[in-house]
Coordinates of C-alpha atoms and ligand atoms in Angstrom, one line a residue:
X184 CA -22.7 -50.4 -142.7
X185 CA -23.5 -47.8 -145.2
X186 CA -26.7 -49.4 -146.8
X187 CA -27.8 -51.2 -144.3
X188 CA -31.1 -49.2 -143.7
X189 CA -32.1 -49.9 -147.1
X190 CA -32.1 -53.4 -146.0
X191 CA -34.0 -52.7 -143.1
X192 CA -36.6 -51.3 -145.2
X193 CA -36.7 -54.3 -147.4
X194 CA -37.0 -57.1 -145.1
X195 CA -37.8 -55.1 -141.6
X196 CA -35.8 -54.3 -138.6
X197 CA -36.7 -57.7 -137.2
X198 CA -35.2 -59.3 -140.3
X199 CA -31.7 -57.4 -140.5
X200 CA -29.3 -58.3 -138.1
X201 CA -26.8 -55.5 -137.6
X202 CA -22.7 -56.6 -136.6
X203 CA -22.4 -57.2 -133.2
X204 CA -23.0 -60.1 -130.3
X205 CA -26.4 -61.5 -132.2
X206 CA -24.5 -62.1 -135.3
X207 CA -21.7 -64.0 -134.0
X208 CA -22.9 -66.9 -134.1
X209 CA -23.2 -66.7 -138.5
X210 CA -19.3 -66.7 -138.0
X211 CA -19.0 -70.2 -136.9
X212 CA -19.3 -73.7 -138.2
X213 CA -17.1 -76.6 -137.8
X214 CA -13.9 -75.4 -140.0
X215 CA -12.6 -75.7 -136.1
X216 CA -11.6 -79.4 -136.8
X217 CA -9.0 -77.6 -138.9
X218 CA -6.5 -76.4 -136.8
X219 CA -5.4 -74.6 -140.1
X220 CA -8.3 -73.3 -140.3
X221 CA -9.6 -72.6 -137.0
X222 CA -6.4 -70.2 -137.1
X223 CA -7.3 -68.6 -140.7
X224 CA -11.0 -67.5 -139.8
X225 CA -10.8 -66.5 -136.3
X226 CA -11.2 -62.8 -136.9
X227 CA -13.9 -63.2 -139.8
X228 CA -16.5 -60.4 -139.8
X229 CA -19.6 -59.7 -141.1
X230 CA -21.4 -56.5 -141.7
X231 CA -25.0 -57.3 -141.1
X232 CA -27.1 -60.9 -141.2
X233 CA -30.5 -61.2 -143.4
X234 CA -33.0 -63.5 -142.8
X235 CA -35.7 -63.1 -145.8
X236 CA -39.1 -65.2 -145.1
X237 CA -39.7 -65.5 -148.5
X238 CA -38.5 -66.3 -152.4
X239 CA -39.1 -62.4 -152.8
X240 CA -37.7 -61.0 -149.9
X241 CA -34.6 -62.8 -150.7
X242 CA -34.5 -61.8 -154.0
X243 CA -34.9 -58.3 -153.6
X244 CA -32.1 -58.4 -151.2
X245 CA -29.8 -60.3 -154.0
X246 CA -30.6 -57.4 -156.2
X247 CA -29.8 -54.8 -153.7
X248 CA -26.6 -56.4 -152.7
X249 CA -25.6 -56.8 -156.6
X250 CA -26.8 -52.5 -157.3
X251 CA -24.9 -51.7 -154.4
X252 CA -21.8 -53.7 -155.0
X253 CA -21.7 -55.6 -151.6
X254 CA -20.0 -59.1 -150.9
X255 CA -22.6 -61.9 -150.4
X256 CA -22.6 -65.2 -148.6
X257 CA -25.6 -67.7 -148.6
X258 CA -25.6 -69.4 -145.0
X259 CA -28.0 -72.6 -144.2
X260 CA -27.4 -74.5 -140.9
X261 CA -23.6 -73.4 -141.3
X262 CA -22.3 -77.1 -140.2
X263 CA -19.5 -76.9 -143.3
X264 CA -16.4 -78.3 -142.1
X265 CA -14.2 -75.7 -144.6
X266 CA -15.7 -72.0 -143.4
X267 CA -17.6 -72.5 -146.5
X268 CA -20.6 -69.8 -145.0
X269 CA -17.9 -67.3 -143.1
X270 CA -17.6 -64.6 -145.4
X271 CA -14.1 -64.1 -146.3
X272 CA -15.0 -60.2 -147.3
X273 CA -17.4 -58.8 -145.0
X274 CA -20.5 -57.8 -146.6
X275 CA -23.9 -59.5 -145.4
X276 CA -24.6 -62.9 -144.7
X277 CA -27.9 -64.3 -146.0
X278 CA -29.8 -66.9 -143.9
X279 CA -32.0 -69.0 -145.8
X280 CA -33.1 -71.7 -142.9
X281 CA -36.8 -70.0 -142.9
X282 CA -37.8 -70.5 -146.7
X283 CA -37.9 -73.8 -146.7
X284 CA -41.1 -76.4 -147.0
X285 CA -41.6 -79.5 -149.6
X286 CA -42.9 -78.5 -153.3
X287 CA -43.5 -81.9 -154.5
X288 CA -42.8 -85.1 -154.1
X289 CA -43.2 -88.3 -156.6
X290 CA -42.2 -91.3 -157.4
X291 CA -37.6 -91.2 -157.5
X292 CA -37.8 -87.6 -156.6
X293 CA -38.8 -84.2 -154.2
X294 CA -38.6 -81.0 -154.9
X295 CA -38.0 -78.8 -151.8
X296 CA -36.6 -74.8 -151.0
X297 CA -33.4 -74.1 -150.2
X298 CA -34.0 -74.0 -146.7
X299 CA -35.5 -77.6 -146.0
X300 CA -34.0 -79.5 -143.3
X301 CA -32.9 -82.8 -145.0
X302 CA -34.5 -84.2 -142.3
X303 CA -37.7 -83.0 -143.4
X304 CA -37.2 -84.1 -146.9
X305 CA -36.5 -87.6 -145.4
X306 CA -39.8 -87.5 -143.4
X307 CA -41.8 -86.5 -146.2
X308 CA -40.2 -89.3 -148.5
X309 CA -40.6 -92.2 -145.8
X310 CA -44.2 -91.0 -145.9
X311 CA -44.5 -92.3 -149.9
X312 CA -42.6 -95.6 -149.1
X313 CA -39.2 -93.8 -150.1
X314 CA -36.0 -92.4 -148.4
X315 CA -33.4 -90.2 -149.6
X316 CA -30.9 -91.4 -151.8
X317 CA -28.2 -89.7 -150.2
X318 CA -28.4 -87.5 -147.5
X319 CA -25.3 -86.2 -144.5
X320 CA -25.0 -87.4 -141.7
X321 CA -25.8 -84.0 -140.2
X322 CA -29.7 -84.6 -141.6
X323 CA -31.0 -83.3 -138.8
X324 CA -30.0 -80.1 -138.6
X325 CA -28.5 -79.6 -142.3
X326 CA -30.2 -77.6 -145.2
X327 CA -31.0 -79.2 -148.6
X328 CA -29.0 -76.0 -150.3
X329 CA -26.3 -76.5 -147.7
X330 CA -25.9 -79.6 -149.1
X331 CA -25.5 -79.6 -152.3
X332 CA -23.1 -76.5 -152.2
X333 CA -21.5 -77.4 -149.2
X334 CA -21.9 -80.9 -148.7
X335 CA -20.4 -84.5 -150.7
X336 CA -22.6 -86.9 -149.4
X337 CA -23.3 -89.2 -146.9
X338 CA -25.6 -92.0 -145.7
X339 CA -27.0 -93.9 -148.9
X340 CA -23.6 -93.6 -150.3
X341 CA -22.6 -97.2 -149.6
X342 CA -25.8 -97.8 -151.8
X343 CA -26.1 -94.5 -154.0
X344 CA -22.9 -93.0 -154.3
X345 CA -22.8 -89.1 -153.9
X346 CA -23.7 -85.7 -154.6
X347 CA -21.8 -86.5 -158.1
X348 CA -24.1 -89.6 -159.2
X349 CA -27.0 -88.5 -160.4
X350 CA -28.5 -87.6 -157.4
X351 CA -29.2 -84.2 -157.4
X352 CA -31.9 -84.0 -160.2
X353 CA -32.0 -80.2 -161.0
X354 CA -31.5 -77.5 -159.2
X355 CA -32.6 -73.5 -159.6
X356 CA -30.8 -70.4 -158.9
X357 CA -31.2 -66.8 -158.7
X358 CA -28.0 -65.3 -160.3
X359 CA -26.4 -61.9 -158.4
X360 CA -27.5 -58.9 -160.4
X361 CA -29.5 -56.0 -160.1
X362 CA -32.6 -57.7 -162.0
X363 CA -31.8 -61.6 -160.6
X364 CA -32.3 -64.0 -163.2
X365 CA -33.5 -67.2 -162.3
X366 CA -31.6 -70.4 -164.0
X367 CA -32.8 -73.9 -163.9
X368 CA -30.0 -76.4 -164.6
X369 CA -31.3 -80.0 -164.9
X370 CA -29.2 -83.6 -164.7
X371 CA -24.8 -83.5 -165.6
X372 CA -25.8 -79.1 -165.6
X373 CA -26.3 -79.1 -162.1
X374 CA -22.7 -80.1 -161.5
X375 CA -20.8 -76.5 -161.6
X376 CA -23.5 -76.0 -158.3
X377 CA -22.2 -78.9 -156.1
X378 CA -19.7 -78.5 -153.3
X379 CA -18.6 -75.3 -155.0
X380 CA -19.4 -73.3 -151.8
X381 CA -22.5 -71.3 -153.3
X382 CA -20.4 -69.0 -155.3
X383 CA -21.8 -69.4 -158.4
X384 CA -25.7 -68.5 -157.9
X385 CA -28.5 -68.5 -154.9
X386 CA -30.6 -71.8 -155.3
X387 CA -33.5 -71.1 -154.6
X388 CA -35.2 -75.0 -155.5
X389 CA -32.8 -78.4 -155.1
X390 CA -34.8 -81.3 -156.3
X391 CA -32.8 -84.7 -155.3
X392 CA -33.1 -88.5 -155.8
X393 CA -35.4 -90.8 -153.8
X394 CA -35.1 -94.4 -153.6
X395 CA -37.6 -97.5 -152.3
X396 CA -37.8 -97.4 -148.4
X397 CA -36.4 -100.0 -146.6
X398 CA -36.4 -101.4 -143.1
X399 CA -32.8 -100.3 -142.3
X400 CA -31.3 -102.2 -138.7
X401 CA -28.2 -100.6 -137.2
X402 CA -25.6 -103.0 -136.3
X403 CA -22.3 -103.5 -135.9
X404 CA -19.3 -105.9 -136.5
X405 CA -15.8 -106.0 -134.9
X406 CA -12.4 -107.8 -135.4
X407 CA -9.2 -108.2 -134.5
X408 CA -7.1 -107.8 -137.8
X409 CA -7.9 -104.1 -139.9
X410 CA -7.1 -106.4 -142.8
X411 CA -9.5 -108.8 -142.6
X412 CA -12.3 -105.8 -141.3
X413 CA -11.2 -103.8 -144.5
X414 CA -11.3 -106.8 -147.0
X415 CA -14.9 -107.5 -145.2
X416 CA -16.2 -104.0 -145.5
X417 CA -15.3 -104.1 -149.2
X418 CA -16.8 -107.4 -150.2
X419 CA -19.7 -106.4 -148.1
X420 CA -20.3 -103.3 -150.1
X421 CA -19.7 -105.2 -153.4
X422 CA -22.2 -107.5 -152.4
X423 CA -26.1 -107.8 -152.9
X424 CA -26.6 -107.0 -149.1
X425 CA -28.7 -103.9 -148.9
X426 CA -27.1 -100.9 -147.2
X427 CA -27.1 -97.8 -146.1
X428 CA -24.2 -97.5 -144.1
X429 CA -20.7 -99.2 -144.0
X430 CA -18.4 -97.3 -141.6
X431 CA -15.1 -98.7 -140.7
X432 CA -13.4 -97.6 -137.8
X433 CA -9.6 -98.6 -137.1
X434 CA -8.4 -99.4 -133.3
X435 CA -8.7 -97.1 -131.1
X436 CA -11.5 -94.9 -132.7
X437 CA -13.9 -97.5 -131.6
X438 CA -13.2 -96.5 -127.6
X439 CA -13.7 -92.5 -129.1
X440 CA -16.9 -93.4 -130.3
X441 CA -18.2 -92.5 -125.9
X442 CA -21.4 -93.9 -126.2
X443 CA -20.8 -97.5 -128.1
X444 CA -17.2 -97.8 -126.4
X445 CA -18.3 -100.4 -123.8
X446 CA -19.9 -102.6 -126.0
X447 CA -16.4 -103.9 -127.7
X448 CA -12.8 -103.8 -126.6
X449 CA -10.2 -101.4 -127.2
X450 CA -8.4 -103.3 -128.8
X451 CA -11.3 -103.9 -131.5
X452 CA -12.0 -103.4 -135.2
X453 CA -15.5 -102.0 -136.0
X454 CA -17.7 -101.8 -138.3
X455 CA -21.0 -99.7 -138.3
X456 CA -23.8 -101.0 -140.2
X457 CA -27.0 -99.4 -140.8
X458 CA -28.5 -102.4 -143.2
X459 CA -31.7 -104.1 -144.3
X460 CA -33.0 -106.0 -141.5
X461 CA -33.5 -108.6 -143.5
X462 CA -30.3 -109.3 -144.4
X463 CA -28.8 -110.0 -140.6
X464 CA -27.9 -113.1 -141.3
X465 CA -26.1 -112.9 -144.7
X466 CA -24.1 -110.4 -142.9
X467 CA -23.1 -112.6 -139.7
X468 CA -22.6 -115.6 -141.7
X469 CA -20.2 -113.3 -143.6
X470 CA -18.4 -111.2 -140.9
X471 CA -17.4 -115.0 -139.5
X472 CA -16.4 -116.4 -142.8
X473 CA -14.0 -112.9 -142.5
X474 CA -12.5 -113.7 -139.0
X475 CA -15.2 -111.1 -137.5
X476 CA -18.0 -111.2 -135.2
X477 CA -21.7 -109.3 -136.3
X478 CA -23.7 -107.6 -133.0
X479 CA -27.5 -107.3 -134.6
X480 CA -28.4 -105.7 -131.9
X481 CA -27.4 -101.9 -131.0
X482 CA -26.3 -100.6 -128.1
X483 CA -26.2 -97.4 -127.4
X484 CA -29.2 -94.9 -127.5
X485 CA -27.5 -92.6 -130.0
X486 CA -28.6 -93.0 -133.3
X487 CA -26.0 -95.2 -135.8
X488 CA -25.9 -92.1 -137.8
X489 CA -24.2 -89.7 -134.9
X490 CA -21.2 -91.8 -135.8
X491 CA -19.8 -92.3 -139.1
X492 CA -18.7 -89.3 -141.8
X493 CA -17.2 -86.0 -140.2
X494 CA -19.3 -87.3 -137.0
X495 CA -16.2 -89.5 -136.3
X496 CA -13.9 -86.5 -135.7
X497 CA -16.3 -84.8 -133.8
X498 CA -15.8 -87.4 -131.0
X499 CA -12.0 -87.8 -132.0
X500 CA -11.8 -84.0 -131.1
X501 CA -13.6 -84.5 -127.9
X502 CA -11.3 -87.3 -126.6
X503 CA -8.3 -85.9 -127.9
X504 CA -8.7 -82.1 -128.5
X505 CA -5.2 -82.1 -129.9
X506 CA -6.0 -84.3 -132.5
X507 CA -6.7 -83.0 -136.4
X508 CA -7.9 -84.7 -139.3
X509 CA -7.8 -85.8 -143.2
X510 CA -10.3 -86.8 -145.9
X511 CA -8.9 -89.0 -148.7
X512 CA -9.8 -91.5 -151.5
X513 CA -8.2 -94.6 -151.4
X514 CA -8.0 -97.3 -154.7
X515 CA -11.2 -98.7 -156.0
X516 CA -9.3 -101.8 -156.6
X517 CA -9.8 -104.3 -153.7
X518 CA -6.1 -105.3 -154.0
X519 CA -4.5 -101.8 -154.5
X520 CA -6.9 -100.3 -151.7
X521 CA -5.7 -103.2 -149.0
X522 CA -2.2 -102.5 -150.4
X523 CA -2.7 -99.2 -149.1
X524 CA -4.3 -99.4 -145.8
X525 CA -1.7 -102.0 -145.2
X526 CA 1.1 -99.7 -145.6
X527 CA -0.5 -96.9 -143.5
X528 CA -1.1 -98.7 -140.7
X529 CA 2.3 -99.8 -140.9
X530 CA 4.3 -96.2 -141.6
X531 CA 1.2 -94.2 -139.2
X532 CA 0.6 -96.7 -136.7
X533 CA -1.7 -95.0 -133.7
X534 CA -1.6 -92.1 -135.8
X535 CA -3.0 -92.0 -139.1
X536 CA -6.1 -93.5 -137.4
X537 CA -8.0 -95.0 -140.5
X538 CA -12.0 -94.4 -140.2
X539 CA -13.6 -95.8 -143.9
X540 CA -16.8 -94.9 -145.5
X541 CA -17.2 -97.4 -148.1
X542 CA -19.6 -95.6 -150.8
X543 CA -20.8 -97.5 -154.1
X544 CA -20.8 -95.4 -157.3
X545 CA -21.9 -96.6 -160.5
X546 CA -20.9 -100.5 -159.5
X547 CA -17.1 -99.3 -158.2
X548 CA -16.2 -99.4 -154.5
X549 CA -14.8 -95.7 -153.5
X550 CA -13.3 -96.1 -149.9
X551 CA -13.7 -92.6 -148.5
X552 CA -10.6 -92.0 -145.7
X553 CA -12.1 -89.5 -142.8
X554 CA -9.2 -90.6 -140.5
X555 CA -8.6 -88.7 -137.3
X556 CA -5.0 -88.1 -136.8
X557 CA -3.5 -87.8 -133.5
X558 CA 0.0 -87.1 -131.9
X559 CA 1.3 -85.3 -134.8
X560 CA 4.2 -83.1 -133.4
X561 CA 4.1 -80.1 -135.1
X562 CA 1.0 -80.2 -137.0
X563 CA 1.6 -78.3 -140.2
X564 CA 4.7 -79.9 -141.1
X565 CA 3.8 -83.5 -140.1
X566 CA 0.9 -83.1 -142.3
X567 CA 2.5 -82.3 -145.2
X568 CA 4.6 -84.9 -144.9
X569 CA 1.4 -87.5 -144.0
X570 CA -0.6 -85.9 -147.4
X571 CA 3.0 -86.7 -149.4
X572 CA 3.0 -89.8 -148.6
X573 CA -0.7 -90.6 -149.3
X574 CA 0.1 -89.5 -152.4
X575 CA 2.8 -91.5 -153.1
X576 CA 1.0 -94.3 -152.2
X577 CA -2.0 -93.0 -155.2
X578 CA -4.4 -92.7 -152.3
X579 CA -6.1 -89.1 -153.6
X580 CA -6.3 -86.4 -150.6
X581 CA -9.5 -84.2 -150.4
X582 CA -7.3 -81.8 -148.1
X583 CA -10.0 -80.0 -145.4
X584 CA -7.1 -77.8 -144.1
X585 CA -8.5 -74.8 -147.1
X586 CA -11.5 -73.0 -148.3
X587 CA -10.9 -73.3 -151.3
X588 CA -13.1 -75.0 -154.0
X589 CA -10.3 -75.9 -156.4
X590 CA -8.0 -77.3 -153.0
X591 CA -10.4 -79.2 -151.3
X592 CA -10.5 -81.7 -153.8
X593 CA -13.7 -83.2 -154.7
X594 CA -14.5 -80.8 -157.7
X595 CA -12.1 -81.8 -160.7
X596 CA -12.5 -79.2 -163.4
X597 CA -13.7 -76.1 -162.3
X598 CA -14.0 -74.5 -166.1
X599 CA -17.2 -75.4 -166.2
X600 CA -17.8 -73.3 -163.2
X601 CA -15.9 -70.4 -164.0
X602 CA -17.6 -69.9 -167.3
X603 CA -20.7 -70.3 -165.5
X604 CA -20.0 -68.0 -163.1
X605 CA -18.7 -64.9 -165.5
X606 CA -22.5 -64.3 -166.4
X607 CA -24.5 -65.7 -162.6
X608 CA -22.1 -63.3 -160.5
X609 CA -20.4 -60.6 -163.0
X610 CA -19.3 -58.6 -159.8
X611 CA -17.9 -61.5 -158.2
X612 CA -19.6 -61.1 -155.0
X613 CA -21.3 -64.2 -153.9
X614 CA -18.6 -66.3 -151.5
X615 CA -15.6 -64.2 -152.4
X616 CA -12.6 -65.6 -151.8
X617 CA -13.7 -69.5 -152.2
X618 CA -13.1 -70.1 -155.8
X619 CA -10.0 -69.9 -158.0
X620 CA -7.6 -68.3 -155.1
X621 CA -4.8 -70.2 -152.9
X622 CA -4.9 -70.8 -149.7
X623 CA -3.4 -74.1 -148.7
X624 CA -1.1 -73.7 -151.1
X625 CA 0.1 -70.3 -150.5
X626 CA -0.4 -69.0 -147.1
X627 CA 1.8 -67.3 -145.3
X628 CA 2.3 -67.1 -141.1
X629 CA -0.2 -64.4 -141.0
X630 CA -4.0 -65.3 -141.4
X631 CA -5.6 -64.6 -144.8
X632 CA -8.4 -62.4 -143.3
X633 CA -5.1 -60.5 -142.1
X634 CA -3.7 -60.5 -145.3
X635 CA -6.7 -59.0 -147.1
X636 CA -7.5 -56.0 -144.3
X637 CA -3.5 -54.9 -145.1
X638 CA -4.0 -55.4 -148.6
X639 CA -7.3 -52.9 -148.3
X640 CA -5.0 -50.3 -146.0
X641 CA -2.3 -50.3 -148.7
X642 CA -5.2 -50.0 -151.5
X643 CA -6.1 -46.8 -149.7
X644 CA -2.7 -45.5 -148.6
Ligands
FAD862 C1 -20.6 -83.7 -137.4 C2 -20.6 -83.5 -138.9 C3 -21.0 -84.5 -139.7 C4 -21.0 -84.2 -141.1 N1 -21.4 -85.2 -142.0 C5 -21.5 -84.9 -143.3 C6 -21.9 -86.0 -144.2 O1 -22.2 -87.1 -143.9 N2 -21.9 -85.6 -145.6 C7 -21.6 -84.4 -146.0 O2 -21.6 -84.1 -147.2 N3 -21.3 -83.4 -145.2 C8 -21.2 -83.6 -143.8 N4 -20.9 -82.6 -143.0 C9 -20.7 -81.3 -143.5 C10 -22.1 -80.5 -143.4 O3 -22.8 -80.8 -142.3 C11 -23.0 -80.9 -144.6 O4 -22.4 -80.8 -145.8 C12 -24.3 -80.1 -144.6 O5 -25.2 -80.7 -145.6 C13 -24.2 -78.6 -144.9 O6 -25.5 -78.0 -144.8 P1 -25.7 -76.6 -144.1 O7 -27.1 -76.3 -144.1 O8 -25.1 -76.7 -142.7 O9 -24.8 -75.7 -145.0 P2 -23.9 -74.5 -144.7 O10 -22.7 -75.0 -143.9 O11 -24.6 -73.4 -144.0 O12 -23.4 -74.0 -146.1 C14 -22.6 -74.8 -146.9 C15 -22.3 -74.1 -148.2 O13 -23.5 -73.9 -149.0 C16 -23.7 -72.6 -149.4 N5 -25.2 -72.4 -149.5 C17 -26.1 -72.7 -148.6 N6 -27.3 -72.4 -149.0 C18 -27.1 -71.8 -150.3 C19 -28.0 -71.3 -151.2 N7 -29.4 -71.3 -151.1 N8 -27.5 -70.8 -152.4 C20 -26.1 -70.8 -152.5 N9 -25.3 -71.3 -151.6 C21 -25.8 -71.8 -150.5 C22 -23.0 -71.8 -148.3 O14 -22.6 -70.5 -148.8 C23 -21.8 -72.6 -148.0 O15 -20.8 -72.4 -148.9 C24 -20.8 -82.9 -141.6 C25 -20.4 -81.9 -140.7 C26 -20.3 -82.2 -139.3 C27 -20.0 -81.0 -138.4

């Protein structure tokens, strides 16, 4: 790499990672549920790897990467499920795990750096009586600017809603020039920041929503109709029971899940519940009212949260490494939403494997579809046909096959965002590749990353 000693002798040789075997591990992250995908970014590369200690060191190497004209890519814990962190177009990689540390924290809200393990945010928070609004279900090892750029939402959601609903307070960002700016964007401004893959500034500051603690108690539920399991989950959620997880799980995820499988049969329902202990027997009364049967007690010793959200399809790929996946939104209207589940289970039965997060947004029930889907023949094709008929159905698809902002679905209008970004990256090199480009849409039988390394040969030819 050309510049890369002027790196060096920004942050230190211990600092600058140059390509090679230490750096391979920046080129991975869980975009390998994707088959699609998995096939696009296997021959990603990167030029070098940063790892600034400080505000400072990271933005003198913003400024050094916008003088010298060199693709940039923000990386936290790099657990995005879309290659949101590979760099598309070389360049450096910038890993942001070691500024991180709590600024403040009051009453409905923390302000922490970029790097800040949500994990760590939670602690702090449960040690003022509160808890993260929302938070992924990857809090452990997950990045509080990871999440916001990369992320949707998570646990709280069946409460909270997501990134989208007020949530994320403000947030501040460095913007890619050769004298960085930094922007603070507070409330409905921070919008054109979340899941849009970092490309349109370097947050340097996310300062998120806290809610009253709670003594949350993970349980669980199972039944023998999906009907009556789905019409439960719903009500439940509508309900004034407190929680902060409802995750349904259609036959046979339940014997995927390893560690809870020999608690239930097979053949079962379930329903993961992570909700306030005081509640237990609402709940029961409830599930049985439903046709269902409420376990209080857990057990298994992995935590309730290493199941539900993208977790699901992480033990759906392990017994079934064939299988793929979808994320969708189904109706928020009760009837319309058990219209559709009905009608999948009947055209996609033991395929279309429905696995529901019910999330609570501004007093509407959004069931979120993570389903694992197994058996399909040949994958690209059968999927196509799968998503068309979703869509026929009105059930919206949030398609993780692409890396793209615009095709992955959660972010509506991206205007916003591309007026924003004109002046926060004029020499579009933060995330290349990830915003206002096809892939999904228009790829071809050769890997992008192909595509762009001819396109580069016949530049120069
Ligand atoms: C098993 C599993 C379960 C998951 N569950 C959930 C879930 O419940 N909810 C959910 O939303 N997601 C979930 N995910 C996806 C992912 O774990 C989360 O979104 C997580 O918060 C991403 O954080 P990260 O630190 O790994 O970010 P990364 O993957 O490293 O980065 C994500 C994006 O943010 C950008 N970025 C990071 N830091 C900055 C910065 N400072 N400035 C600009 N851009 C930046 C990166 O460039 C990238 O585009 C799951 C993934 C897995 C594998």
């Amino acid at each position: 790499m050309t510049h890369l000693q002027e790196f060096v002798d920004l942050l230190g040789a211990d600092r600058v990672l140059p390509a090679g075997p230490k750096v391979t591990g920046y080129l991975r992250d869980f975009s390998w549920y994707s088959p699609i995908l998995e096939n696009a970014l296997a021959d990603t590369t990167v030029d070098a790897v940063m790892r600034p200690r400080s505000l400072d060191d990271l933005t003198a190497v913003v400024a050094l990467a916008a003088e010298r004209r060199i693709p940039l890519t923000i990386r936290g814990a790099g657990t995005g499920n879309y290659g949101q962190s590979l760099p598309l177009r070389q360049g450096i990689v910038v890993d942001i795990k070691d500024i991180a540390g709590v600024l403040e924290i009051g009453a409905g809200r923390i302000a922490v750096l970029p790097g800040t393990l949500m994990q760590d945010a939670e602690a702090a928070a449960q040690e003022t009586g509160q808890e993260m609004a929302v938070m992924p279900s990857t809090y452990r090892v997950a990045t509080a600017s990871g999440f916001i750029c990369g992320g949707s939402g998570g646990l709280g959601g069946a409460a909270n809603g997501d990134l989208w609903d007020g949530n994320i307070l403000a947030v501040e960002m460095l913007t890619v020039e050769e004298k960085p700016r930094l922007i603070r964007l507070e409330g409905g401004d921070v919008r054109p920041v979340l899941h849009t893959y970092g490309t349109i500034g370097v947050v340097t500051r996310v300062e998120m929503r806290l809610v009253p603690a709670r003594d949350h108690r993970a349980m669980y539920a199972v039944f023998a109709d999906f009907q009556d399991a789905a019409g439960f989950a719903y009500d439940l959620t509508a309900s004034d029971v407190r929680l902060r997880l409802c995750s349904l799980h259609q036959a046979p995820i339940g014997s995927m899940l390893k560690p809870l499988a020999g608690a239930y049969d097979p053949a079962d329902h379930v329903l993961l519940l992570w909700a306030d202990a005081a509640h237990v027997a609402k709940v029961g009364a409830m599930a049985r009212r439903y046709g269902g049967r409420l376990e209080p007690d857990w057990p298994a010793k992995t935590h309730i949260t290493q199941f539900p959200f993208s977790h699901t399809i992480l033990w759906s790929r392990k017994a079934d490494p064939g299988s793929s996946w979808l994320q969708c939104e189904y109706s928020d209207d009760r009837e319309r939403f058990l219209g559709q589940t009905a009608s999948v289970s009947e055209r996609y039965p033991g395929v279309f494997l429905q696995h529901i997060e019910f999330i609570e947004s501004a007093g509407r029930i959004r069931p979120l579809g993570i389903p694992p889907l197994v058996g399909l023949p040949d994958h690209e094709a059968a999927l196509e046909e799968l998503m068309a008929y979703c869509a026929g159905l009105g059930i919206t698809l949030l398609n993780p096959h692409s890396y793209i902002v615009e095709e992955g679905g959660f972010v509506g209008d991206t205007a916003q965002v591309a007026t924003l970004k004109q002046t926060s990256d004029p020499y579009h090199i933060l995330n290349p590749g990830k915003l206002g480009e096809g892939f999904f849409t228009s790829r071809g039988p050769t890997p992008p990353s192909l595509r762009t390394r001819t396109r580069s040969k016949e530049k120069r030819a």
